[in-house]
């Protein structure tokens, strides 16, 4: 079985988890999934090969608690789901007015219990940095819901967020800024929360593992740096590089691009991290 994630035993570093977006994708059948594996067992299989999966379907429709419970039951102890928040929330004209929608979404997601990882709040490319509205929205995101501890990651896609005021606000509220490595949108590697959330979007079909081995090794080095409380200076920053030395859990997802290669990239990166 592949290394699913690297767990710190002494508290000196955070856990490092790699994964991909979703688990239902027909081109993965016979490539990532064995021939003949029935679809209803794909989540069970995937959760034994990677340490985390980002659920993207919740962006379009938030399921009820029973669906989350069913997903959790198909995965091993220690597995983590990240959950993308519904577009009905993040596309609202006024984010400050989405309190009831946020609570309804959390009612379902909290049913994952110990398997609930960071919640991903992905803003539209047209969402500009409005300090007042954004601050009011962040105030709607609780530290706990239904007795379950919550972690929040914000993905910004408009260049106006490349602003020291955003970094200050995010740090005050304890939310992570997603590093996207996107070829289309601004990429901010600035550390603003107590964990690191990266979405890598440059896999290519011609590489069996999505990325050349040298690039995966480089990402493994960055993952370890983050986990140890460092801040890779070569990545794009809006503010000063932060090295507080505090161990941080790290979540790295391979998203989009050559989607058919993303599971292999996640497994390969976990091996690079684990073999260090």
PDB file of C-alpha atoms in Angstrom:
ATOM      1  CA  UNK A   1       0.000   0.000   0.000  1.00  0.00           C
ATOM      2  CA  UNK A   2       1.261   3.480  -0.809  1.00  0.00           C
ATOM      3  CA  UNK A   3       2.229   5.935   1.919  1.00  0.00           C
ATOM      4  CA  UNK A   4      -0.988   7.840   2.557  1.00  0.00           C
ATOM      5  CA  UNK A   5       0.382  10.617   4.686  1.00  0.00           C
ATOM      6  CA  UNK A   6       3.316  11.428   6.889  1.00  0.00           C
ATOM      7  CA  UNK A   7       2.376  11.725  10.539  1.00  0.00           C
ATOM      8  CA  UNK A   8       4.524  13.502  13.087  1.00  0.00           C
ATOM      9  CA  UNK A   9       5.196  11.357  16.132  1.00  0.00           C
ATOM     10  CA  UNK A  10       6.994  13.930  18.267  1.00  0.00           C
ATOM     11  CA  UNK A  11       5.106  17.120  17.505  1.00  0.00           C
ATOM     12  CA  UNK A  12       8.175  18.658  15.883  1.00  0.00           C
ATOM     13  CA  UNK A  13       6.429  18.772  12.514  1.00  0.00           C
ATOM     14  CA  UNK A  14       2.871  18.745  11.278  1.00  0.00           C
ATOM     15  CA  UNK A  15       1.217  15.959   9.306  1.00  0.00           C
ATOM     16  CA  UNK A  16       1.549  16.057   5.512  1.00  0.00           C
ATOM     17  CA  UNK A  17      -1.335  14.777   3.417  1.00  0.00           C
ATOM     18  CA  UNK A  18      -1.603  14.555  -0.353  1.00  0.00           C
ATOM     19  CA  UNK A  19      -4.684  13.842  -2.402  1.00  0.00           C
ATOM     20  CA  UNK A  20      -6.824  14.885  -5.331  1.00  0.00           C
ATOM     21  CA  UNK A  21     -10.202  16.397  -6.047  1.00  0.00           C
ATOM     22  CA  UNK A  22     -13.058  13.891  -5.888  1.00  0.00           C
ATOM     23  CA  UNK A  23     -13.039  10.167  -6.447  1.00  0.00           C
ATOM     24  CA  UNK A  24     -15.481   9.558  -9.327  1.00  0.00           C
ATOM     25  CA  UNK A  25     -13.805  10.112 -12.702  1.00  0.00           C
ATOM     26  CA  UNK A  26     -14.230   7.536 -15.507  1.00  0.00           C
ATOM     27  CA  UNK A  27     -10.662   7.945 -16.938  1.00  0.00           C
ATOM     28  CA  UNK A  28      -9.283   6.736 -13.580  1.00  0.00           C
ATOM     29  CA  UNK A  29     -10.890   3.325 -14.117  1.00  0.00           C
ATOM     30  CA  UNK A  30      -8.344   0.797 -15.222  1.00  0.00           C
ATOM     31  CA  UNK A  31      -5.552   3.327 -14.532  1.00  0.00           C
ATOM     32  CA  UNK A  32      -5.831   4.349 -10.866  1.00  0.00           C
ATOM     33  CA  UNK A  33      -8.711   2.023 -10.077  1.00  0.00           C
ATOM     34  CA  UNK A  34      -8.247  -1.683 -10.881  1.00  0.00           C
ATOM     35  CA  UNK A  35     -10.187  -3.117 -13.780  1.00  0.00           C
ATOM     36  CA  UNK A  36     -13.540  -4.405 -12.637  1.00  0.00           C
ATOM     37  CA  UNK A  37     -13.732  -2.386  -9.417  1.00  0.00           C
ATOM     38  CA  UNK A  38     -17.386  -1.411  -8.958  1.00  0.00           C
ATOM     39  CA  UNK A  39     -18.056   2.313  -8.680  1.00  0.00           C
ATOM     40  CA  UNK A  40     -19.567   2.079  -5.212  1.00  0.00           C
ATOM     41  CA  UNK A  41     -16.196   0.880  -3.893  1.00  0.00           C
ATOM     42  CA  UNK A  42     -14.088   3.589  -5.534  1.00  0.00           C
ATOM     43  CA  UNK A  43     -14.063   5.839  -2.471  1.00  0.00           C
ATOM     44  CA  UNK A  44     -13.050   2.913  -0.275  1.00  0.00           C
ATOM     45  CA  UNK A  45     -10.167   2.121  -2.634  1.00  0.00           C
ATOM     46  CA  UNK A  46      -9.017   5.718  -3.088  1.00  0.00           C
ATOM     47  CA  UNK A  47      -9.002   6.365   0.665  1.00  0.00           C
ATOM     48  CA  UNK A  48      -6.533   3.501   1.102  1.00  0.00           C
ATOM     49  CA  UNK A  49      -4.106   5.055  -1.400  1.00  0.00           C
ATOM     50  CA  UNK A  50      -4.138   8.736  -0.440  1.00  0.00           C
ATOM     51  CA  UNK A  51      -4.410  10.516   2.891  1.00  0.00           C
ATOM     52  CA  UNK A  52      -7.086  13.026   1.914  1.00  0.00           C
ATOM     53  CA  UNK A  53      -9.611  13.893  -0.765  1.00  0.00           C
ATOM     54  CA  UNK A  54     -11.104  17.282  -1.553  1.00  0.00           C
ATOM     55  CA  UNK A  55     -14.847  16.967  -2.145  1.00  0.00           C
ATOM     56  CA  UNK A  56     -15.702  19.300  -5.016  1.00  0.00           C
ATOM     57  CA  UNK A  57     -19.307  18.230  -5.704  1.00  0.00           C
ATOM     58  CA  UNK A  58     -20.476  20.066  -2.599  1.00  0.00           C
ATOM     59  CA  UNK A  59     -19.802  23.315  -4.454  1.00  0.00           C
ATOM     60  CA  UNK A  60     -22.838  22.599  -6.622  1.00  0.00           C
ATOM     61  CA  UNK A  61     -25.083  20.881  -4.107  1.00  0.00           C
ATOM     62  CA  UNK A  62     -24.567  20.440  -0.375  1.00  0.00           C
ATOM     63  CA  UNK A  63     -25.639  16.929   0.679  1.00  0.00           C
ATOM     64  CA  UNK A  64     -27.392  16.132   3.935  1.00  0.00           C
ATOM     65  CA  UNK A  65     -25.698  14.728   7.003  1.00  0.00           C
ATOM     66  CA  UNK A  66     -26.563  11.118   6.139  1.00  0.00           C
ATOM     67  CA  UNK A  67     -24.556  11.338   2.901  1.00  0.00           C
ATOM     68  CA  UNK A  68     -21.493  12.649   4.714  1.00  0.00           C
ATOM     69  CA  UNK A  69     -21.872   9.843   7.262  1.00  0.00           C
ATOM     70  CA  UNK A  70     -21.982   7.286   4.466  1.00  0.00           C
ATOM     71  CA  UNK A  71     -18.798   8.672   2.929  1.00  0.00           C
ATOM     72  CA  UNK A  72     -17.029   8.642   6.274  1.00  0.00           C
ATOM     73  CA  UNK A  73     -18.006   5.019   6.865  1.00  0.00           C
ATOM     74  CA  UNK A  74     -16.292   3.958   3.629  1.00  0.00           C
ATOM     75  CA  UNK A  75     -12.897   5.324   4.669  1.00  0.00           C
ATOM     76  CA  UNK A  76     -10.277   4.125   7.169  1.00  0.00           C
ATOM     77  CA  UNK A  77      -9.553   5.741  10.504  1.00  0.00           C
ATOM     78  CA  UNK A  78      -7.274   8.730  10.070  1.00  0.00           C
ATOM     79  CA  UNK A  79      -8.509   9.612   6.579  1.00  0.00           C
ATOM     80  CA  UNK A  80      -9.483  13.247   5.976  1.00  0.00           C
ATOM     81  CA  UNK A  81     -11.954  14.973   3.663  1.00  0.00           C
ATOM     82  CA  UNK A  82     -11.657  18.606   2.719  1.00  0.00           C
ATOM     83  CA  UNK A  83     -15.027  20.024   1.689  1.00  0.00           C
ATOM     84  CA  UNK A  84     -15.635  22.818  -0.793  1.00  0.00           C
ATOM     85  CA  UNK A  85     -18.338  25.231   0.335  1.00  0.00           C
ATOM     86  CA  UNK A  86     -21.451  25.678  -1.845  1.00  0.00           C
ATOM     87  CA  UNK A  87     -21.514  28.324  -4.541  1.00  0.00           C
ATOM     88  CA  UNK A  88     -24.774  29.635  -3.045  1.00  0.00           C
ATOM     89  CA  UNK A  89     -22.581  30.998  -0.281  1.00  0.00           C
ATOM     90  CA  UNK A  90     -19.380  32.093  -1.980  1.00  0.00           C
ATOM     91  CA  UNK A  91     -21.125  33.622  -5.011  1.00  0.00           C
ATOM     92  CA  UNK A  92     -23.496  35.742  -2.936  1.00  0.00           C
ATOM     93  CA  UNK A  93     -23.271  39.445  -3.658  1.00  0.00           C
ATOM     94  CA  UNK A  94     -22.972  40.176   0.066  1.00  0.00           C
ATOM     95  CA  UNK A  95     -20.932  37.530   1.865  1.00  0.00           C
ATOM     96  CA  UNK A  96     -21.837  39.132   5.169  1.00  0.00           C
ATOM     97  CA  UNK A  97     -25.468  38.088   4.686  1.00  0.00           C
ATOM     98  CA  UNK A  98     -24.837  34.353   4.246  1.00  0.00           C
ATOM     99  CA  UNK A  99     -24.940  33.338   7.903  1.00  0.00           C
ATOM    100  CA  UNK A 100     -27.894  30.946   7.638  1.00  0.00           C
ATOM    101  CA  UNK A 101     -26.460  29.306   4.525  1.00  0.00           C
ATOM    102  CA  UNK A 102     -23.118  28.853   6.274  1.00  0.00           C
ATOM    103  CA  UNK A 103     -24.801  27.203   9.260  1.00  0.00           C
ATOM    104  CA  UNK A 104     -26.829  24.886   7.035  1.00  0.00           C
ATOM    105  CA  UNK A 105     -23.706  23.794   5.154  1.00  0.00           C
ATOM    106  CA  UNK A 106     -21.846  23.156   8.396  1.00  0.00           C
ATOM    107  CA  UNK A 107     -24.749  21.102   9.762  1.00  0.00           C
ATOM    108  CA  UNK A 108     -24.062  18.578   7.020  1.00  0.00           C
ATOM    109  CA  UNK A 109     -20.270  18.730   6.862  1.00  0.00           C
ATOM    110  CA  UNK A 110     -19.901  18.279  10.611  1.00  0.00           C
ATOM    111  CA  UNK A 111     -21.371  14.790  10.202  1.00  0.00           C
ATOM    112  CA  UNK A 112     -17.928  13.727   8.929  1.00  0.00           C
ATOM    113  CA  UNK A 113     -16.746  14.036  12.520  1.00  0.00           C
ATOM    114  CA  UNK A 114     -13.065  13.220  12.948  1.00  0.00           C
ATOM    115  CA  UNK A 115     -12.712  12.827   9.181  1.00  0.00           C
ATOM    116  CA  UNK A 116     -13.545  16.472   8.511  1.00  0.00           C
ATOM    117  CA  UNK A 117     -10.508  18.391   7.332  1.00  0.00           C
ATOM    118  CA  UNK A 118     -10.291  22.004   6.180  1.00  0.00           C
ATOM    119  CA  UNK A 119     -13.323  23.657   4.651  1.00  0.00           C
ATOM    120  CA  UNK A 120     -12.509  25.332   1.347  1.00  0.00           C
ATOM    121  CA  UNK A 121     -14.174  28.666   0.614  1.00  0.00           C
ATOM    122  CA  UNK A 122     -13.351  29.448  -3.022  1.00  0.00           C
ATOM    123  CA  UNK A 123     -14.141  32.987  -4.162  1.00  0.00           C
ATOM    124  CA  UNK A 124     -15.060  33.867  -7.732  1.00  0.00           C
ATOM    125  CA  UNK A 125     -12.455  35.499 -10.009  1.00  0.00           C
ATOM    126  CA  UNK A 126     -14.706  38.569  -9.988  1.00  0.00           C
ATOM    127  CA  UNK A 127     -14.730  38.811  -6.168  1.00  0.00           C
ATOM    128  CA  UNK A 128     -12.648  41.843  -5.269  1.00  0.00           C
ATOM    129  CA  UNK A 129     -11.164  42.439  -1.852  1.00  0.00           C
ATOM    130  CA  UNK A 130     -13.793  44.378   0.089  1.00  0.00           C
ATOM    131  CA  UNK A 131     -12.317  44.587   3.609  1.00  0.00           C
ATOM    132  CA  UNK A 132     -15.623  45.201   5.382  1.00  0.00           C
ATOM    133  CA  UNK A 133     -17.629  42.480   3.639  1.00  0.00           C
ATOM    134  CA  UNK A 134     -14.793  39.955   3.803  1.00  0.00           C
ATOM    135  CA  UNK A 135     -14.200  40.640   7.505  1.00  0.00           C
ATOM    136  CA  UNK A 136     -17.904  40.210   8.249  1.00  0.00           C
ATOM    137  CA  UNK A 137     -17.893  36.921   6.330  1.00  0.00           C
ATOM    138  CA  UNK A 138     -14.873  35.574   8.179  1.00  0.00           C
ATOM    139  CA  UNK A 139     -16.688  36.344  11.414  1.00  0.00           C
ATOM    140  CA  UNK A 140     -19.388  33.881  10.293  1.00  0.00           C
ATOM    141  CA  UNK A 141     -16.901  31.004  10.195  1.00  0.00           C
ATOM    142  CA  UNK A 142     -16.822  29.339  13.615  1.00  0.00           C
ATOM    143  CA  UNK A 143     -14.027  27.408  15.271  1.00  0.00           C
ATOM    144  CA  UNK A 144     -16.472  24.610  16.117  1.00  0.00           C
ATOM    145  CA  UNK A 145     -19.848  23.425  14.871  1.00  0.00           C
ATOM    146  CA  UNK A 146     -21.849  20.550  16.289  1.00  0.00           C
ATOM    147  CA  UNK A 147     -18.968  19.745  18.589  1.00  0.00           C
ATOM    148  CA  UNK A 148     -16.548  19.325  15.653  1.00  0.00           C
ATOM    149  CA  UNK A 149     -13.448  21.514  15.388  1.00  0.00           C
ATOM    150  CA  UNK A 150     -13.280  23.434  12.113  1.00  0.00           C
ATOM    151  CA  UNK A 151     -10.437  24.744   9.954  1.00  0.00           C
ATOM    152  CA  UNK A 152     -11.069  27.245   7.184  1.00  0.00           C
ATOM    153  CA  UNK A 153      -9.113  27.869   3.974  1.00  0.00           C
ATOM    154  CA  UNK A 154      -9.912  30.790   1.662  1.00  0.00           C
ATOM    155  CA  UNK A 155      -9.047  30.642  -2.034  1.00  0.00           C
ATOM    156  CA  UNK A 156      -8.894  34.095  -3.596  1.00  0.00           C
ATOM    157  CA  UNK A 157      -8.869  34.574  -7.347  1.00  0.00           C
ATOM    158  CA  UNK A 158      -8.714  38.337  -7.826  1.00  0.00           C
ATOM    159  CA  UNK A 159      -5.484  40.310  -7.802  1.00  0.00           C
ATOM    160  CA  UNK A 160      -6.941  42.847  -5.357  1.00  0.00           C
ATOM    161  CA  UNK A 161      -6.309  40.283  -2.588  1.00  0.00           C
ATOM    162  CA  UNK A 162      -2.590  40.695  -3.144  1.00  0.00           C
ATOM    163  CA  UNK A 163      -2.750  43.253  -0.383  1.00  0.00           C
ATOM    164  CA  UNK A 164      -1.146  43.394   3.057  1.00  0.00           C
ATOM    165  CA  UNK A 165      -4.581  44.222   4.475  1.00  0.00           C
ATOM    166  CA  UNK A 166      -5.887  40.825   3.369  1.00  0.00           C
ATOM    167  CA  UNK A 167      -2.944  39.056   4.978  1.00  0.00           C
ATOM    168  CA  UNK A 168      -3.478  40.941   8.227  1.00  0.00           C
ATOM    169  CA  UNK A 169      -7.207  40.181   8.237  1.00  0.00           C
ATOM    170  CA  UNK A 170      -6.723  36.480   7.490  1.00  0.00           C
ATOM    171  CA  UNK A 171      -4.106  36.167  10.229  1.00  0.00           C
ATOM    172  CA  UNK A 172      -6.354  37.911  12.727  1.00  0.00           C
ATOM    173  CA  UNK A 173      -9.153  35.446  11.960  1.00  0.00           C
ATOM    174  CA  UNK A 174      -6.877  32.388  11.793  1.00  0.00           C
ATOM    175  CA  UNK A 175      -7.825  31.289   8.284  1.00  0.00           C
ATOM    176  CA  UNK A 176      -5.402  29.864   5.733  1.00  0.00           C
ATOM    177  CA  UNK A 177      -4.922  31.458   2.324  1.00  0.00           C
ATOM    178  CA  UNK A 178      -4.886  28.735  -0.330  1.00  0.00           C
ATOM    179  CA  UNK A 179      -1.774  28.508  -2.471  1.00  0.00           C
ATOM    180  CA  UNK A 180      -3.018  27.528  -5.926  1.00  0.00           C
ATOM    181  CA  UNK A 181       0.044  27.477  -8.166  1.00  0.00           C
ATOM    182  CA  UNK A 182      -2.493  28.554 -10.780  1.00  0.00           C
ATOM    183  CA  UNK A 183      -1.534  29.565 -14.311  1.00  0.00           C
ATOM    184  CA  UNK A 184      -4.666  31.775 -14.431  1.00  0.00           C
ATOM    185  CA  UNK A 185      -5.130  33.372 -11.021  1.00  0.00           C
ATOM    186  CA  UNK A 186      -2.898  35.123  -8.482  1.00  0.00           C
ATOM    187  CA  UNK A 187      -0.887  32.696  -6.344  1.00  0.00           C
ATOM    188  CA  UNK A 188      -0.239  33.689  -2.753  1.00  0.00           C
ATOM    189  CA  UNK A 189       2.037  31.462  -0.702  1.00  0.00           C
ATOM    190  CA  UNK A 190       1.743  33.806   2.289  1.00  0.00           C
ATOM    191  CA  UNK A 191       1.081  31.875   5.483  1.00  0.00           C
ATOM    192  CA  UNK A 192      -1.992  33.251   7.235  1.00  0.00           C
ATOM    193  CA  UNK A 193      -3.383  30.301   9.202  1.00  0.00           C
ATOM    194  CA  UNK A 194      -2.255  27.482  11.503  1.00  0.00           C
ATOM    195  CA  UNK A 195      -2.132  25.000   8.599  1.00  0.00           C
ATOM    196  CA  UNK A 196      -1.161  25.010   4.918  1.00  0.00           C
ATOM    197  CA  UNK A 197      -3.526  24.303   2.040  1.00  0.00           C
ATOM    198  CA  UNK A 198      -2.111  23.993  -1.495  1.00  0.00           C
ATOM    199  CA  UNK A 199      -3.953  23.189  -4.727  1.00  0.00           C
ATOM    200  CA  UNK A 200      -1.515  22.292  -7.488  1.00  0.00           C
ATOM    201  CA  UNK A 201      -2.813  22.801 -11.017  1.00  0.00           C
ATOM    202  CA  UNK A 202       0.009  22.001 -13.427  1.00  0.00           C
ATOM    203  CA  UNK A 203      -0.107  18.230 -13.976  1.00  0.00           C
ATOM    204  CA  UNK A 204       0.510  17.110 -17.567  1.00  0.00           C
ATOM    205  CA  UNK A 205      -0.709  14.051 -19.430  1.00  0.00           C
ATOM    206  CA  UNK A 206       2.722  13.138 -20.795  1.00  0.00           C
ATOM    207  CA  UNK A 207       4.070  12.468 -17.271  1.00  0.00           C
ATOM    208  CA  UNK A 208       3.031   9.150 -15.718  1.00  0.00           C
ATOM    209  CA  UNK A 209       2.949  10.781 -12.294  1.00  0.00           C
ATOM    210  CA  UNK A 210       1.590  14.105 -13.523  1.00  0.00           C
ATOM    211  CA  UNK A 211       4.800  15.991 -12.772  1.00  0.00           C
ATOM    212  CA  UNK A 212       8.466  15.239 -13.511  1.00  0.00           C
ATOM    213  CA  UNK A 213      10.203  13.510 -10.599  1.00  0.00           C
ATOM    214  CA  UNK A 214      12.403  16.554  -9.967  1.00  0.00           C
ATOM    215  CA  UNK A 215       9.346  18.769  -9.523  1.00  0.00           C
ATOM    216  CA  UNK A 216       7.704  16.299  -7.149  1.00  0.00           C
ATOM    217  CA  UNK A 217      10.893  16.211  -5.087  1.00  0.00           C
ATOM    218  CA  UNK A 218      10.839  19.998  -4.927  1.00  0.00           C
ATOM    219  CA  UNK A 219       7.219  19.973  -3.733  1.00  0.00           C
ATOM    220  CA  UNK A 220       8.161  17.350  -1.144  1.00  0.00           C
ATOM    221  CA  UNK A 221      10.873  19.687   0.146  1.00  0.00           C
ATOM    222  CA  UNK A 222       8.373  22.545   0.343  1.00  0.00           C
ATOM    223  CA  UNK A 223       5.856  20.341   2.142  1.00  0.00           C
ATOM    224  CA  UNK A 224       8.432  19.420   4.761  1.00  0.00           C
ATOM    225  CA  UNK A 225       9.447  23.064   5.126  1.00  0.00           C
ATOM    226  CA  UNK A 226       5.819  24.050   5.756  1.00  0.00           C
ATOM    227  CA  UNK A 227       5.302  21.170   8.188  1.00  0.00           C
ATOM    228  CA  UNK A 228       8.345  22.246  10.193  1.00  0.00           C
ATOM    229  CA  UNK A 229       7.111  25.832  10.498  1.00  0.00           C
ATOM    230  CA  UNK A 230       9.090  27.287   7.613  1.00  0.00           C
ATOM    231  CA  UNK A 231       8.007  29.269   4.557  1.00  0.00           C
ATOM    232  CA  UNK A 232       9.509  28.481   1.118  1.00  0.00           C
ATOM    233  CA  UNK A 233      10.887  31.841   0.044  1.00  0.00           C
ATOM    234  CA  UNK A 234      10.964  30.955  -3.668  1.00  0.00           C
ATOM    235  CA  UNK A 235       7.165  30.800  -3.886  1.00  0.00           C
ATOM    236  CA  UNK A 236       5.267  34.031  -4.709  1.00  0.00           C
ATOM    237  CA  UNK A 237       4.465  36.155  -1.663  1.00  0.00           C
ATOM    238  CA  UNK A 238       2.552  39.373  -1.268  1.00  0.00           C
ATOM    239  CA  UNK A 239       4.049  40.144   2.129  1.00  0.00           C
ATOM    240  CA  UNK A 240       7.216  39.183   3.958  1.00  0.00           C
ATOM    241  CA  UNK A 241       8.230  35.549   4.283  1.00  0.00           C
ATOM    242  CA  UNK A 242       7.008  34.154   7.620  1.00  0.00           C
ATOM    243  CA  UNK A 243       9.029  31.590   9.576  1.00  0.00           C
ATOM    244  CA  UNK A 244       7.391  31.254  12.958  1.00  0.00           C
ATOM    245  CA  UNK A 245       8.728  27.754  13.594  1.00  0.00           C
ATOM    246  CA  UNK A 246       5.286  26.468  14.618  1.00  0.00           C
ATOM    247  CA  UNK A 247       4.582  22.992  13.150  1.00  0.00           C
ATOM    248  CA  UNK A 248       1.758  23.051  10.622  1.00  0.00           C
ATOM    249  CA  UNK A 249      -0.384  20.326   9.088  1.00  0.00           C
ATOM    250  CA  UNK A 250      -0.062  20.431   5.308  1.00  0.00           C
ATOM    251  CA  UNK A 251      -2.726  19.515   2.754  1.00  0.00           C
ATOM    252  CA  UNK A 252      -1.647  19.289  -0.884  1.00  0.00           C
ATOM    253  CA  UNK A 253      -4.240  18.484  -3.531  1.00  0.00           C
ATOM    254  CA  UNK A 254      -3.702  17.928  -7.238  1.00  0.00           C
ATOM    255  CA  UNK A 255      -6.585  19.643  -8.986  1.00  0.00           C
ATOM    256  CA  UNK A 256      -7.693  20.154 -12.556  1.00  0.00           C
ATOM    257  CA  UNK A 257      -5.088  20.316 -15.381  1.00  0.00           C
ATOM    258  CA  UNK A 258      -4.355  16.718 -16.524  1.00  0.00           C
ATOM    259  CA  UNK A 259      -6.947  15.314 -14.159  1.00  0.00           C
ATOM    260  CA  UNK A 260      -6.314  11.740 -15.247  1.00  0.00           C
ATOM    261  CA  UNK A 261      -2.818  11.971 -13.712  1.00  0.00           C
ATOM    262  CA  UNK A 262      -3.741  13.552 -10.399  1.00  0.00           C
ATOM    263  CA  UNK A 263      -4.143  10.391  -8.271  1.00  0.00           C
ATOM    264  CA  UNK A 264      -0.731   9.175  -9.424  1.00  0.00           C
ATOM    265  CA  UNK A 265       0.749  12.580  -8.583  1.00  0.00           C
ATOM    266  CA  UNK A 266      -0.728  12.450  -5.074  1.00  0.00           C
ATOM    267  CA  UNK A 267       0.611   8.950  -4.427  1.00  0.00           C
ATOM    268  CA  UNK A 268       4.033   9.819  -5.857  1.00  0.00           C
ATOM    269  CA  UNK A 269       4.354  13.007  -3.789  1.00  0.00           C
ATOM    270  CA  UNK A 270       3.465  11.110  -0.605  1.00  0.00           C
ATOM    271  CA  UNK A 271       6.242   8.648  -1.397  1.00  0.00           C
ATOM    272  CA  UNK A 272       8.746  11.460  -1.924  1.00  0.00           C
ATOM    273  CA  UNK A 273       7.784  13.008   1.406  1.00  0.00           C
ATOM    274  CA  UNK A 274       7.857   9.689   3.249  1.00  0.00           C
ATOM    275  CA  UNK A 275      11.209   8.618   1.820  1.00  0.00           C
ATOM    276  CA  UNK A 276      13.043  11.747   2.930  1.00  0.00           C
TER     277      UNK A 276
END
